[in-house]
Short mmCIF file of C-alpha atoms in Angstrom, two decimals:
data_model
loop_
_atom_site.label_atom_id
_atom_site.label_comp_id
_atom_site.label_asym_id
_atom_site.label_seq_id
_atom_site.Cartn_x
_atom_site.Cartn_y
_atom_site.Cartn_z
CA UNK F 19 8.85 -1.64 -15.20
CA UNK F 20 11.88 0.27 -16.48
CA UNK F 21 12.49 1.20 -20.11
CA UNK F 22 15.11 -1.48 -20.84
CA UNK F 23 13.09 -4.30 -19.33
CA UNK F 24 9.90 -3.41 -21.26
CA UNK F 25 11.26 -4.18 -24.73
CA UNK F 26 13.40 -7.12 -23.56
CA UNK F 27 10.40 -8.76 -21.87
CA UNK F 28 8.21 -8.22 -24.96
CA UNK F 29 10.91 -9.53 -27.35
CA UNK F 30 11.66 -12.58 -25.21
CA UNK F 31 7.95 -13.44 -25.11
CA UNK F 32 7.45 -12.91 -28.87
CA UNK F 33 10.45 -15.09 -29.73
CA UNK F 34 8.87 -18.03 -27.88
CA UNK F 35 5.61 -17.88 -29.85
CA UNK F 36 5.18 -20.62 -32.50
CA UNK F 37 5.80 -19.35 -36.03
CA UNK F 38 6.80 -15.85 -34.89
CA UNK F 39 9.73 -14.07 -36.49
CA UNK F 40 11.56 -10.76 -36.31
CA UNK F 41 11.96 -8.52 -39.37
CA UNK F 42 13.20 -4.96 -40.02
CA UNK F 43 11.08 -3.81 -43.01
CA UNK F 44 11.15 -0.14 -41.93
CA UNK F 45 14.85 0.06 -41.14
CA UNK F 46 16.97 -0.83 -38.11
CA UNK F 47 15.08 1.46 -35.72
CA UNK F 48 11.91 -0.67 -36.01
CA UNK F 49 11.68 -4.28 -34.80
CA UNK F 50 8.62 -5.91 -36.37
CA UNK F 51 7.39 -9.29 -35.15
CA UNK F 52 5.18 -11.26 -37.51
CA UNK F 53 3.41 -14.60 -37.63
CA UNK F 54 2.81 -16.01 -41.11
CA UNK F 55 3.58 -12.59 -42.62
CA UNK F 56 1.15 -10.66 -40.39
CA UNK F 57 2.37 -8.09 -37.85
CA UNK F 58 1.49 -8.63 -34.20
CA UNK F 59 4.11 -6.46 -32.47
CA UNK F 60 6.36 -3.51 -33.29
CA UNK F 61 9.10 -2.02 -31.11
CA UNK F 62 10.94 1.26 -31.59
CA UNK F 63 12.54 4.19 -29.83
CA UNK F 64 11.94 6.74 -32.61
CA UNK F 65 10.24 9.11 -30.16
CA UNK F 66 13.18 8.91 -27.76
CA UNK F 67 11.39 6.52 -25.42
CA UNK F 68 11.20 2.73 -25.90
CA UNK F 69 7.71 1.61 -26.88
CA UNK F 70 5.95 -1.64 -27.72
CA UNK F 71 3.01 -1.51 -30.14
CA UNK F 72 0.50 -4.38 -30.02
CA UNK F 73 -2.79 -5.39 -31.60
CA UNK F 74 -5.72 -5.40 -29.19
CA UNK F 75 -9.46 -6.00 -29.37
CA UNK F 76 -11.14 -2.54 -29.41
CA UNK F 77 -13.04 -3.00 -26.12
CA UNK F 78 -9.95 -4.42 -24.40
CA UNK F 79 -7.79 -1.58 -25.77
CA UNK F 80 -10.18 1.04 -24.40
CA UNK F 81 -10.23 -0.61 -20.96
CA UNK F 82 -6.43 -0.87 -20.88
CA UNK F 83 -6.06 2.81 -21.76
CA UNK F 84 -8.44 3.73 -18.93
CA UNK F 85 -6.57 1.57 -16.39
CA UNK F 86 -2.96 2.39 -17.34
CA UNK F 87 -1.51 5.83 -18.07
CA UNK F 88 1.37 4.06 -19.88
CA UNK F 89 -0.98 2.48 -22.44
CA UNK F 90 -2.03 4.80 -25.25
CA UNK F 91 -3.52 4.39 -28.75
CA UNK F 92 -1.22 2.65 -31.24
CA UNK F 93 1.63 4.84 -32.46
CA UNK F 94 1.25 5.27 -36.25
CA UNK F 95 -1.36 2.48 -36.27
CA UNK F 96 -5.16 2.19 -36.23
CA UNK F 97 -6.00 3.77 -32.87
CA UNK F 98 -8.97 1.47 -32.32
CA UNK F 99 -7.15 -1.85 -32.89
CA UNK F 100 -3.62 -1.12 -31.65
CA UNK F 101 -2.11 0.02 -28.34
CA UNK F 102 1.27 1.44 -27.36
CA UNK F 103 2.97 0.40 -24.13
CA UNK F 104 5.59 2.56 -22.48
CA UNK F 105 7.43 1.84 -19.26
CA UNK F 106 5.93 2.90 -15.96
CA UNK F 107 4.69 1.90 -12.54
CA UNK F 108 1.52 0.09 -13.65
CA UNK F 109 3.24 -2.01 -16.32
CA UNK F 110 4.77 -5.28 -15.11
CA UNK F 111 6.27 -8.38 -16.69
CA UNK F 112 3.06 -10.42 -16.38
CA UNK F 113 0.99 -7.73 -18.14
CA UNK F 114 3.53 -7.32 -20.97
CA UNK F 115 3.66 -11.08 -21.62
CA UNK F 116 -0.15 -11.30 -21.51
CA UNK F 117 -0.59 -8.42 -23.98
CA UNK F 118 2.05 -9.78 -26.39
CA UNK F 119 0.37 -13.21 -26.34
CA UNK F 120 -3.08 -11.66 -26.78
CA UNK F 121 -1.85 -9.67 -29.79
CA UNK F 122 -0.35 -12.82 -31.31
CA UNK F 123 -3.58 -14.77 -30.74
CA UNK F 124 -5.67 -12.01 -32.36
CA UNK F 125 -3.50 -12.08 -35.48
CA UNK F 126 -3.42 -15.89 -35.62
CA UNK F 127 -7.23 -15.99 -35.35
CA UNK F 128 -7.41 -13.92 -38.55
CA UNK F 129 -5.33 -16.42 -40.51
CA UNK F 130 -6.77 -19.27 -42.56
CA UNK F 131 -7.08 -22.34 -40.35
CA UNK F 132 -4.42 -24.14 -42.42
CA UNK F 133 -1.98 -21.26 -41.71
CA UNK F 134 -2.54 -21.11 -37.94
CA UNK F 135 0.51 -22.43 -36.03
CA UNK F 136 -1.65 -22.81 -32.88
CA UNK F 137 -5.33 -22.79 -31.93
CA UNK F 138 -5.88 -19.08 -31.17
CA UNK F 139 -8.87 -19.86 -28.95
CA UNK F 140 -6.84 -21.92 -26.46
CA UNK F 141 -3.16 -21.03 -26.91
CA UNK F 142 -1.56 -19.35 -23.92
CA UNK F 143 -4.72 -19.28 -21.85
CA UNK F 144 -4.35 -20.35 -18.24
CA UNK F 145 -6.97 -22.82 -17.09
#
């Protein structure tokens, strides 16, 4: 996946998620996607390369980092619970959409049940 497509794919996916919204609390160079006030995705090019930063379960994050050279610990985030995606040969549209949705579900699962816009245990899962 090329650099332009990475962030567009992630943003398009995030904008379709129930209750998700875009904010710029750190200035125009950071796009921050939240659900009910909680961050699930950040996008920036502050390092010169487009990147997407997502929440991930620690065991899943470790496995993703082993499998994909383009997935590294979260940039300026908790390295155990966040990952950074950069463009590259092993990153495709399906993986980006899956990781954005997984990040969203993780954050939603941490909200009070009355605040959850979807059931995080079933939303977005293919059966």
